[in-house]
Amino acid sequence: MKKNDIFLICGIIFIIACSFLLVFAFRSEGSRVLVVVDKEVYKEFDLNENTTYEIRQENGERNVIEIKDGYVRMTEASCPDKLCVKQGWIRYNYESITCLPNKVYVRISGGEEGELDAVAE
Ligand SMILES: [Zn+2]
């Protein structure tokens, strides 16, 4: 291994560690639920609005998400592995549920900017 490679690897580890720290330090309750299907925003929800929503794709694949008391989970999916369903509830900003086989991605996004300050007080 060359010296430069070691520097590069250390740099990458450092960056990953920093981004993890940032996510944990600024963990805030997100306010929106973003549903992305095949890299396009499919639907957006308010995290505080209790609802169940079925995502039906043209190829017949389906996923059902449930939003309840500020939490989101995938309740049903047509994918073979069901990893998305097993992931359970998420609630924090930047947390996400991915259903790789169906190309469905559910993410919590955008707590208000002032929220971070409010949490710190
Ligand atoms: Zn799945």
Short mmCIF file of C-alpha atoms and ligand atoms in Angstrom, two decimals:
data_model
loop_
_atom_site.label_atom_id
_atom_site.label_comp_id
_atom_site.label_asym_id
_atom_site.label_seq_id
_atom_site.Cartn_x
_atom_site.Cartn_y
_atom_site.Cartn_z
CA MET A 1 0.00 0.00 0.00
CA LYS A 2 1.34 3.41 -0.89
CA LYS A 3 1.46 6.24 1.57
CA ASN A 4 -1.05 8.20 -0.46
CA ASP A 5 -3.57 5.38 -0.26
CA ILE A 6 -3.41 5.42 3.52
CA PHE A 7 -4.02 9.16 3.51
CA LEU A 8 -6.95 8.71 1.19
CA ILE A 9 -8.52 5.98 3.32
CA CYS A 10 -8.03 7.99 6.49
CA GLY A 11 -9.63 10.96 4.78
CA ILE A 12 -12.64 8.93 3.73
CA ILE A 13 -13.07 7.44 7.20
CA PHE A 14 -12.80 10.92 8.67
CA ILE A 15 -15.47 12.30 6.35
CA ILE A 16 -17.83 9.40 7.08
CA ALA A 17 -17.30 9.81 10.81
CA CYS A 18 -18.02 13.52 10.55
CA SER A 19 -21.21 13.03 8.62
CA PHE A 20 -22.42 10.49 11.16
CA LEU A 21 -21.68 12.92 13.95
CA LEU A 22 -23.53 15.68 12.16
CA VAL A 23 -26.60 13.54 11.65
CA PHE A 24 -26.68 12.54 15.30
CA ALA A 25 -25.89 16.00 16.59
CA PHE A 26 -28.65 17.57 14.57
CA ARG A 27 -31.16 14.81 14.97
CA SER A 28 -34.42 16.60 14.90
CA GLU A 29 -37.89 15.50 14.31
CA GLY A 30 -38.55 15.96 10.64
CA SER A 31 -41.77 17.37 9.42
CA ARG A 32 -42.30 15.96 5.93
CA VAL A 33 -42.44 12.47 4.55
CA LEU A 34 -41.11 12.14 1.03
CA VAL A 35 -42.00 9.15 -1.09
CA VAL A 36 -39.67 8.62 -4.03
CA VAL A 37 -40.41 6.01 -6.67
CA ASP A 38 -37.78 5.27 -9.30
CA LYS A 39 -35.82 8.42 -8.39
CA GLU A 40 -38.81 10.72 -8.80
CA VAL A 41 -40.79 12.34 -6.04
CA TYR A 42 -44.07 10.49 -6.01
CA LYS A 43 -45.86 11.94 -3.05
CA GLU A 44 -45.26 14.11 -0.03
CA PHE A 45 -46.96 13.94 3.35
CA ASP A 46 -47.09 15.84 6.57
CA LEU A 47 -45.47 13.72 9.28
CA ASN A 48 -48.12 14.77 11.76
CA GLU A 49 -50.98 13.69 9.60
CA ASN A 50 -52.02 10.14 10.42
CA THR A 51 -52.67 8.28 7.22
CA THR A 52 -52.14 5.10 5.27
CA TYR A 53 -51.12 5.33 1.65
CA GLU A 54 -50.78 2.74 -1.04
CA ILE A 55 -48.14 3.16 -3.74
CA ARG A 56 -49.17 1.28 -6.82
CA GLN A 57 -46.79 1.12 -9.74
CA GLU A 58 -47.51 0.39 -13.36
CA ASN A 59 -45.50 -2.82 -13.17
CA GLY A 60 -47.88 -4.11 -10.49
CA GLU A 61 -45.54 -3.61 -7.54
CA ARG A 62 -47.11 -2.13 -4.47
CA ASN A 63 -46.03 -0.72 -1.15
CA VAL A 64 -48.17 0.57 1.68
CA ILE A 65 -46.87 3.16 4.09
CA GLU A 66 -48.41 4.19 7.35
CA ILE A 67 -47.90 7.53 9.07
CA LYS A 68 -48.90 7.59 12.70
CA ASP A 69 -48.12 9.99 15.53
CA GLY A 70 -45.05 11.36 13.79
CA TYR A 71 -43.69 7.94 12.83
CA VAL A 72 -43.58 6.29 9.42
CA ARG A 73 -43.31 2.66 8.45
CA MET A 74 -43.84 0.37 5.51
CA THR A 75 -46.70 -1.93 6.40
CA GLU A 76 -46.97 -3.96 3.22
CA ALA A 77 -44.80 -4.56 0.19
CA SER A 78 -44.87 -6.80 -2.83
CA CYS A 79 -41.09 -7.19 -2.84
CA PRO A 80 -39.63 -10.64 -2.16
CA ASP A 81 -37.25 -9.70 0.67
CA LYS A 82 -39.62 -7.53 2.77
CA LEU A 83 -36.61 -5.72 4.18
CA CYS A 84 -38.49 -2.44 3.99
CA VAL A 85 -41.29 -3.80 6.16
CA LYS A 86 -38.80 -5.23 8.66
CA GLN A 87 -37.16 -1.84 9.04
CA GLY A 88 -40.02 -0.73 11.23
CA TRP A 89 -40.79 2.81 12.29
CA ILE A 90 -38.69 5.86 11.48
CA ARG A 91 -39.21 9.38 12.76
CA TYR A 92 -36.05 11.46 12.58
CA ASN A 93 -34.87 13.83 9.89
CA TYR A 94 -32.75 12.05 7.24
CA GLU A 95 -33.95 8.61 8.30
CA SER A 96 -35.25 6.54 5.44
CA ILE A 97 -36.82 3.27 4.42
CA THR A 98 -35.70 1.79 1.13
CA CYS A 99 -37.38 -0.92 -0.85
CA LEU A 100 -34.70 -1.80 -3.36
CA PRO A 101 -36.65 -4.35 -5.44
CA ASN A 102 -39.56 -1.93 -5.95
CA LYS A 103 -37.35 1.17 -6.20
CA VAL A 104 -39.39 2.83 -3.48
CA TYR A 105 -37.67 5.19 -1.10
CA VAL A 106 -39.35 6.85 1.87
CA ARG A 107 -37.50 9.65 3.58
CA ILE A 108 -38.16 12.11 6.36
CA SER A 109 -37.11 15.58 5.39
CA GLY A 110 -36.98 19.17 6.30
CA GLY A 111 -37.59 20.09 9.88
CA GLU A 112 -38.05 23.86 10.01
CA GLU A 113 -34.79 25.76 10.17
CA GLY A 114 -35.59 27.31 13.51
CA GLU A 115 -36.27 23.91 15.00
CA LEU A 116 -32.61 23.16 15.69
CA ASP A 117 -32.36 26.23 17.89
CA ALA A 118 -35.53 25.32 19.70
CA VAL A 119 -34.16 21.85 20.48
CA ALA A 120 -30.89 23.27 21.82
CA GLU A 121 -32.59 25.51 24.37
ZN ZN B 1 -39.33 -3.99 0.04
#
